[in-house]
Amino acid sequence: MKNKKCMGCRKESCDGCSLSPAVKIKTSKETVGEGFFLPEDEGLSGLGIAFDVGTTTIAAMLWDLKERRQLAVRSSVNPQRAAGSDVISRIAYAGKSRENARHLQDLLVRKMDELARDMTQLPVSRVSVVGNTAMCEILLGLSLEGLSGAPFHKEYRGTAERRGSELGFSFLAGAQVLVLPSIEGYVGADALAVYTWVRHQDGRSNVLAVDIGTNGEVLLLGQKNIYACSTAAGPALEGAAVRQGMGAVPGAVESVALSGSFPRQDLFCRTIGDAPPKGICGSGLVDALAVLAKARVIDAGGYLPDAGEARKRGAPELICRRLDAHEGENRILLTNPEHPVFLTAGDIRQLQLAKGAVRAGIEVLLDREGIRGEDLEHIYLAGAFGSYINIQSALAVGLLPKVPAERITHTGNCAGQGAVMALFSQRVVKEMEEEAFGISHVELAGQELFQELFVRYMGF
C-alpha cells in the first residue's frame, strides 16, 4: 500500500508540511553583531518587532528601541502552508472566496501575535514587516487579483501604515505596523529589504544578491541600472518538493560528501545535530547533486541510472550498490540502511527545475546590464536556504555564475536585517519608498530568453 502524500508536495512522510509549534532559535540581550548595519539614532523608545514573513517561515526579532539591543528572536512555520506550499497555491485559494482570503489573513495575524507574545509581555510600540508581495497583501487584507496572472502587479504603493487593531491583531493591537514597500509583481518588500541592506553594506556596482527561499528573488546592482526579478524556484530547494525533504532541523542531512579514494569511494552524510537521519534539507540536496555528478552517477542531463548503468559509466562500486528502483522509479540511498534517506529520479528533476529557474533569472538580469557572470564584483546569498548552502557545491551544479568562491558571501536573513533597519529609522523607510520606484522590475513570464536559459541551466 502506498503512503499517502501531502497535499501540495511529493513527500511520502509529511507532518502537514511542517505545521509545527514555534521554534525558538535565539534569545539574547546582545548588541548586533559585526556587519549588521543600524541607522543613526532617531530617538525612538519602547519595544519594536521586525517581522520577515516568508512563504515557509515567519521570523520575528524583538528590539529595545532606545538601547538599540536585540532582546529575542522567534521563528515558526507559516501556518498558511495548509493552503499550499507555494505562493501560487495560496493565491488560488484566496481567490475562491472572500472567506478564504480572510482565513489566510487571520492565520498570519494570529501567528505573528503568538510570536510577539512569546517574546515579551510588555506593550510593543512599533512593528515593521517585510515579505513577498502576496504575504504583504494578505496581511493587509488586499485583493491578490493583480498577482493571479501576467502581467503581475502589486496592489499597494509605498509603505502601508496601520494600527495593529485595524489588521485584527490582539497582542499587537496598539502597535504602529509598517508594511514596507514592494518593488513590483512578486518581487516584494523582502527583496527591497535585501537591497537596502546590501547597498548600505557594499557600495560597489556589479553586485548580485540572491535570496533563495521558497521563492527566489534576484537583485543586480549594476553600473547602469538596478534590476530585480522573482524566479519560480518553488519549494524544492527547501526540501518541500522532495519525497524525504525537510527543513533545517535536527536529523536533516545537511551535507553530503565523497569519502575514501577511487574505486572505494562512498557517500558520507552529516546531519544537523548529529542526530539519526530523518530526511534531507536544502544544503544537503545541493551537495548530493554535486557529489553524484562528480562521481559519474548522474549525467549532464540529470538522469539517475540503475546500478548496471552506473557501473558502465565508471561510478565507484560502493555507490553503485546504493542504487535501486522503487515503485518504478530509480533512487539512491544516501545514508545508512538503518536510517534510510533516499534521493529519487523525480527528486533530482524537481531540483533541476528549481536550479534552472534561479540561474536563468540571474542570467537574464546580467544580460539586461550587458555584463557576464565573471564581471560580478560580489554575490551575496541570503534567505534560509542561501545562508547554509555549500558555495563550492552551488558553483559545481551551476546554481551560481562561475566566480571565485571568495567573491561569494552568506549573509543570513538579509531581509530581516533590512526590516530591522526600517524599524529603527523613518529615514530608511522613506529611502525604501524612493528606491522601490528606482529599481527596474524584470518580468520573466513569457520571456523567450528566460525560457532558453532555463532549459540550458537545468543540466549539470
XYZ file of C-alpha atoms in Angstrom:
460
model
C 0.000 0.000 0.000
C 1.391 3.365 -0.987
C 1.902 6.009 1.646
C -0.394 8.968 1.436
C 1.397 12.029 0.130
C 0.871 15.517 1.473
C -1.272 17.978 -0.476
C 0.976 20.305 -2.422
C 4.236 18.322 -2.053
C 5.736 14.981 -3.041
C 6.800 13.848 0.403
C 5.756 10.341 1.412
C 6.079 11.023 5.131
C 4.837 14.512 5.886
C 3.737 16.220 9.065
C 1.392 18.569 7.242
C 4.205 20.473 5.545
C 5.922 21.046 8.868
C 2.956 22.625 10.616
C 4.706 22.506 13.943
C 4.923 24.692 17.059
C 7.134 27.768 17.074
C 10.833 27.003 17.048
C 12.866 29.127 19.409
C 16.039 29.998 17.607
C 17.703 32.535 19.825
C 17.136 34.595 22.929
C 19.786 37.163 23.775
C 20.457 40.600 25.153
C 23.492 41.170 22.977
C 24.030 44.121 20.711
C 24.030 43.493 16.982
C 26.950 41.566 15.546
C 29.704 42.616 13.208
C 28.459 43.691 9.790
C 24.908 44.385 10.989
C 24.167 47.967 9.976
C 21.845 50.070 12.125
C 20.785 53.599 11.113
C 21.601 56.606 13.266
C 19.617 57.043 16.458
C 16.275 58.789 15.824
C 15.248 58.940 19.469
C 12.821 56.022 19.468
C 11.884 54.276 22.703
C 9.935 51.254 23.860
C 9.883 47.854 22.192
C 9.782 47.116 18.481
C 9.475 43.934 16.415
C 10.745 43.333 12.896
C 8.900 40.532 11.065
C 10.123 38.696 7.980
C 7.027 36.892 6.704
C 8.217 34.182 4.350
C 6.114 31.732 2.397
C 7.542 28.926 4.517
C 8.822 30.593 7.688
C 7.901 33.635 9.772
C 10.795 35.196 11.692
C 10.325 37.794 14.457
C 13.033 39.929 16.097
C 12.329 41.863 19.302
C 14.342 45.031 19.947
C 14.738 47.613 22.673
C 14.408 50.721 20.518
C 16.068 53.069 22.999
C 19.004 50.833 23.970
C 19.245 49.529 20.378
C 19.628 45.965 21.594
C 18.138 42.760 20.290
C 16.230 41.017 23.060
C 14.859 37.879 21.426
C 14.260 36.066 18.164
C 11.497 33.615 17.354
C 10.667 31.646 14.237
C 7.767 29.458 13.190
C 6.421 27.737 10.116
C 3.902 29.900 8.262
C 0.526 28.268 9.093
C -0.782 29.157 5.627
C 1.087 26.078 4.408
C -2.194 24.243 4.937
C -3.431 26.048 1.800
C -0.375 25.024 -0.250
C 3.390 25.087 -0.011
C 3.868 27.869 -2.575
C 2.532 31.351 -3.217
C 0.589 30.365 -6.344
C -1.431 27.784 -4.398
C -2.333 30.350 -1.757
C -3.308 32.989 -4.291
C -5.592 30.435 -5.936
C -7.055 29.501 -2.530
C -7.679 33.146 -1.614
C -9.265 33.789 -4.999
C -12.002 31.218 -4.445
C -13.849 33.291 -1.853
C -13.571 36.299 0.427
C -13.827 33.889 3.365
C -10.712 32.049 2.175
C -8.780 35.312 1.860
C -9.809 36.361 5.370
C -8.821 32.926 6.662
C -5.274 33.338 5.313
C -5.039 36.805 6.858
C -6.308 35.514 10.195
C -3.790 32.642 10.219
C -0.975 35.128 9.655
C -2.150 37.668 12.224
C -2.642 35.054 14.938
C 0.766 33.520 14.347
C 2.502 36.932 14.441
C 0.618 37.779 17.646
C 1.718 34.445 19.117
C 5.375 35.015 18.270
C 5.262 38.515 19.740
C 3.589 37.335 22.948
C 6.154 34.549 23.260
C 8.972 37.113 23.304
C 7.542 39.702 25.714
C 4.556 40.512 27.903
C 5.210 44.258 27.587
C 3.480 46.525 25.043
C 5.088 46.801 21.613
C 5.017 50.279 20.091
C 6.392 49.758 16.579
C 6.364 46.870 14.104
C 7.978 46.590 10.677
C 7.017 43.853 8.220
C 8.674 42.542 5.082
C 7.629 39.618 2.932
C 6.926 38.758 -0.665
C 4.149 40.771 -2.278
C 1.497 38.121 -1.690
C 2.280 37.783 2.024
C 2.150 41.570 2.489
C -1.137 41.893 0.611
C -2.687 39.012 2.557
C -1.694 40.687 5.834
C -3.213 43.976 4.668
C -6.422 42.267 3.544
C -5.963 43.394 -0.061
C -7.040 41.657 -3.247
C -4.488 39.293 -4.796
C -6.015 39.590 -8.250
C -3.014 41.503 -9.614
C -0.775 38.531 -8.789
C -3.047 35.893 -10.312
C -1.922 36.360 -13.925
C 0.604 38.138 -16.142
C 1.425 40.974 -16.236
C 1.739 40.666 -12.457
C 1.337 43.822 -10.398
C 1.112 44.781 -6.748
C -1.949 46.223 -5.043
C -0.337 48.780 -2.730
C 2.166 51.593 -3.208
C 4.749 52.842 -0.752
C 4.568 51.903 2.913
C 1.217 50.742 4.264
C 0.920 52.097 7.819
C -1.806 50.655 10.029
C -2.686 50.398 13.703
C -2.432 46.759 14.763
C -6.108 46.619 15.692
C -7.058 47.548 12.101
C -5.455 44.323 10.859
C -7.022 42.147 13.532
C -4.090 41.895 15.939
C -4.797 41.267 19.597
C -1.494 41.433 21.452
C -0.116 43.906 18.882
C -3.386 45.861 18.667
C -1.835 49.129 19.840
C 1.336 48.927 17.760
C 2.135 51.074 14.734
C 2.509 48.474 11.956
C 4.594 49.390 8.906
C 4.213 47.015 5.953
C 7.204 48.064 3.889
C 7.067 48.729 0.132
C 7.153 46.031 -2.512
C 9.040 46.549 -5.748
C 6.604 45.077 -8.298
C 4.980 41.794 -9.198
C 6.225 39.009 -6.960
C 9.350 40.959 -6.019
C 8.256 42.111 -2.618
C 9.281 44.057 0.455
C 11.661 41.263 1.464
C 13.664 41.740 -1.736
C 13.675 45.526 -1.200
C 14.948 44.961 2.346
C 17.751 42.762 0.999
C 18.670 45.503 -1.470
C 18.637 48.139 1.284
C 20.988 46.099 3.474
C 23.362 45.252 0.603
C 23.516 48.849 -0.621
C 24.482 50.093 2.844
C 26.926 47.233 3.272
C 28.593 47.348 -0.150
C 28.774 50.492 -2.247
C 30.201 48.821 -5.366
C 28.472 48.221 -8.707
C 28.035 44.827 -10.376
C 26.916 43.225 -7.134
C 24.406 40.385 -7.149
C 22.087 39.492 -4.266
C 20.244 36.179 -4.416
C 17.607 35.467 -1.781
C 16.739 31.796 -2.100
C 13.792 30.594 -0.101
C 10.546 29.017 -1.218
C 10.606 31.780 -3.813
C 13.785 33.123 -5.361
C 14.427 36.846 -5.673
C 17.433 38.126 -7.584
C 18.773 41.697 -7.440
C 21.557 43.109 -9.607
C 23.153 46.391 -8.545
C 24.724 47.330 -11.871
C 26.544 50.394 -13.095
C 23.756 51.354 -15.494
C 20.715 50.309 -13.521
C 19.347 48.221 -10.671
C 17.304 45.185 -11.673
C 15.132 42.744 -9.773
C 13.227 39.619 -10.677
C 11.415 36.773 -8.978
C 12.131 33.258 -10.164
C 9.817 30.292 -9.922
C 12.245 28.365 -7.727
C 9.392 26.623 -5.978
C 9.850 24.843 -2.663
C 12.271 22.177 -3.974
C 15.437 23.872 -2.747
C 13.984 23.893 0.758
C 13.012 20.238 0.565
C 9.221 20.573 0.263
C 9.020 19.067 -3.254
C 11.375 16.197 -2.371
C 9.999 12.894 -1.053
C 12.135 12.871 2.081
C 12.784 16.595 2.136
C 12.528 18.527 5.380
C 13.553 21.814 6.963
C 16.915 22.506 8.577
C 16.152 20.794 11.884
C 17.941 18.045 13.855
C 18.095 14.843 11.845
C 18.131 16.576 8.445
C 21.037 15.637 6.170
C 22.809 18.968 5.753
C 25.883 17.863 3.809
C 26.874 15.019 1.507
C 30.482 14.258 0.569
C 32.646 11.561 -1.013
C 34.756 9.568 1.421
C 37.732 7.350 0.581
C 39.612 7.167 -2.692
C 38.600 5.695 -6.045
C 37.499 2.983 -6.621
C 36.494 2.524 -2.954
C 34.708 5.842 -2.700
C 31.394 6.014 -0.875
C 28.902 8.635 0.285
C 29.257 10.285 3.670
C 26.395 12.333 5.143
C 26.286 14.699 8.091
C 23.052 15.553 9.840
C 22.083 18.610 11.829
C 22.801 17.958 15.489
C 24.481 14.645 14.552
C 21.043 13.083 15.046
C 19.946 9.902 13.234
C 18.944 10.784 9.636
C 15.272 11.597 9.108
C 15.344 13.401 5.763
C 17.342 15.943 3.803
C 17.296 19.753 3.737
C 18.292 22.216 1.019
C 22.040 22.406 1.626
C 22.245 18.601 1.635
C 20.293 18.413 -1.608
C 22.708 20.677 -3.475
C 25.674 18.770 -2.013
C 24.098 15.498 -3.145
C 23.702 16.760 -6.717
C 27.307 17.970 -6.840
C 28.680 14.730 -5.392
C 26.608 12.433 -7.641
C 27.668 14.392 -10.726
C 31.328 14.270 -9.652
C 31.108 10.514 -9.019
C 29.641 9.982 -12.525
C 26.388 8.650 -11.137
C 24.114 11.250 -12.727
C 24.928 12.564 -16.195
C 24.853 16.112 -17.573
C 21.114 15.808 -18.130
C 20.442 14.756 -14.550
C 19.490 11.163 -15.399
C 19.753 8.792 -12.425
C 20.639 5.299 -13.727
C 20.283 1.832 -12.261
C 23.303 0.066 -10.754
C 24.343 -1.609 -14.005
C 24.322 1.633 -15.985
C 26.243 3.425 -13.240
C 28.971 0.755 -13.340
C 29.298 1.215 -17.096
C 29.825 4.937 -16.504
C 32.670 4.166 -14.126
C 30.910 5.124 -10.882
C 32.508 3.689 -7.685
C 31.204 0.218 -6.806
C 30.102 1.109 -3.271
C 27.949 3.917 -4.633
C 26.547 1.688 -7.385
C 25.321 -0.694 -4.687
C 23.227 2.149 -3.250
C 21.101 2.332 -6.424
C 17.815 0.512 -6.803
C 14.302 1.001 -8.123
C 11.174 1.616 -6.066
C 7.640 1.929 -7.442
C 9.065 2.135 -10.957
C 11.483 4.943 -10.152
C 15.267 4.796 -9.749
C 16.610 6.047 -6.442
C 19.852 6.159 -4.452
C 20.370 5.551 -0.742
C 22.317 8.487 0.698
C 22.583 7.331 4.315
C 22.906 4.015 6.146
C 20.168 1.358 5.769
C 19.212 1.637 9.458
C 18.046 5.233 8.922
C 17.421 5.364 5.166
C 17.215 8.637 3.275
C 16.757 8.236 -0.480
C 17.042 10.645 -3.392
C 14.835 9.667 -6.335
C 14.977 10.429 -10.045
C 11.878 12.603 -9.562
C 13.549 14.499 -6.729
C 16.505 15.277 -8.972
C 14.180 16.589 -11.662
C 12.450 18.877 -9.142
C 15.847 20.211 -8.087
C 16.861 20.737 -11.704
C 13.730 22.794 -12.339
C 14.434 24.989 -9.304
C 18.124 25.384 -10.116
C 17.388 26.181 -13.745
C 14.866 28.862 -12.788
C 17.202 30.625 -10.338
C 20.205 30.575 -12.667
C 18.146 31.665 -15.683
C 16.794 34.615 -13.678
C 20.347 35.623 -12.779
C 21.469 35.412 -16.398
C 18.509 37.487 -17.654
C 19.492 40.327 -15.297
C 23.149 40.087 -16.321
C 22.035 40.309 -19.952
C 19.984 43.446 -19.197
C 23.067 45.101 -17.710
C 25.277 43.844 -20.532
C 27.764 42.005 -18.319
C 28.825 38.402 -17.723
C 28.971 36.416 -14.509
C 32.730 36.803 -14.250
C 32.267 40.600 -14.231
C 30.468 40.446 -10.881
C 32.341 42.044 -8.010
C 30.450 40.057 -5.388
C 27.495 37.725 -4.806
C 25.513 37.826 -1.559
C 23.499 34.716 -0.697
C 20.521 35.390 1.553
C 17.484 33.519 2.781
C 17.039 30.363 4.835
C 18.477 28.174 2.109
C 21.069 30.615 0.814
C 22.563 31.013 4.270
C 23.662 27.378 4.558
C 24.384 26.261 1.018
C 27.909 24.987 0.323
C 29.375 27.558 -2.055
C 31.564 25.051 -3.885
C 28.553 22.761 -4.453
C 26.439 25.680 -5.708
C 29.156 26.545 -8.215
C 29.646 22.898 -9.200
C 25.981 22.311 -10.103
C 25.677 25.655 -11.902
C 23.271 27.323 -9.497
C 25.535 30.406 -9.468
C 27.777 32.019 -12.113
C 31.375 30.851 -12.003
C 33.163 33.445 -9.901
C 35.958 32.876 -7.371
C 34.484 31.461 -4.152
C 35.938 34.360 -2.150
C 33.552 36.686 -4.011
C 30.535 34.911 -2.522
C 29.247 35.652 0.979
C 26.487 34.119 3.097
C 24.527 36.969 4.657
C 21.955 35.195 6.810
C 18.491 36.702 6.988
C 19.235 39.786 4.928
C 15.546 40.624 4.524
C 15.127 40.559 8.292
C 18.124 42.830 8.717
C 16.585 45.295 6.277
C 13.335 45.146 8.263
C 15.278 45.966 11.440
C 16.849 48.986 9.735
C 13.362 50.263 8.863
C 12.159 49.505 12.400
C 14.738 51.949 13.758
C 14.575 54.673 11.140
C 11.838 56.604 9.412
C 14.584 57.895 7.124
C 15.275 54.338 5.961
C 11.535 53.810 5.385
C 11.410 56.884 3.123
C 14.579 55.724 1.403
C 12.998 52.338 0.693
C 9.890 54.008 -0.740
C 12.058 56.012 -3.150
C 14.253 53.058 -4.088
C 11.209 50.883 -4.844
C 10.395 53.190 -7.757
C 14.009 53.281 -8.973
C 14.513 49.516 -9.292
C 13.689 48.051 -12.711
C 11.417 45.048 -12.289
C 12.065 42.384 -14.917
C 9.057 40.157 -15.530
C 10.341 36.726 -16.573
C 6.982 35.204 -17.537
C 6.771 34.707 -21.288
C 10.311 35.892 -21.952
C 11.904 33.845 -24.722
C 15.402 34.432 -23.321
C 14.365 33.163 -19.903
C 12.855 30.002 -21.388
C 16.002 29.366 -23.423
C 18.291 29.876 -20.409
C 16.012 27.839 -18.161
C 16.417 24.775 -20.382
C 20.178 25.336 -20.670
C 20.806 25.581 -16.946
C 18.651 22.636 -15.916
C 21.616 20.418 -16.730
C 24.875 19.998 -14.882
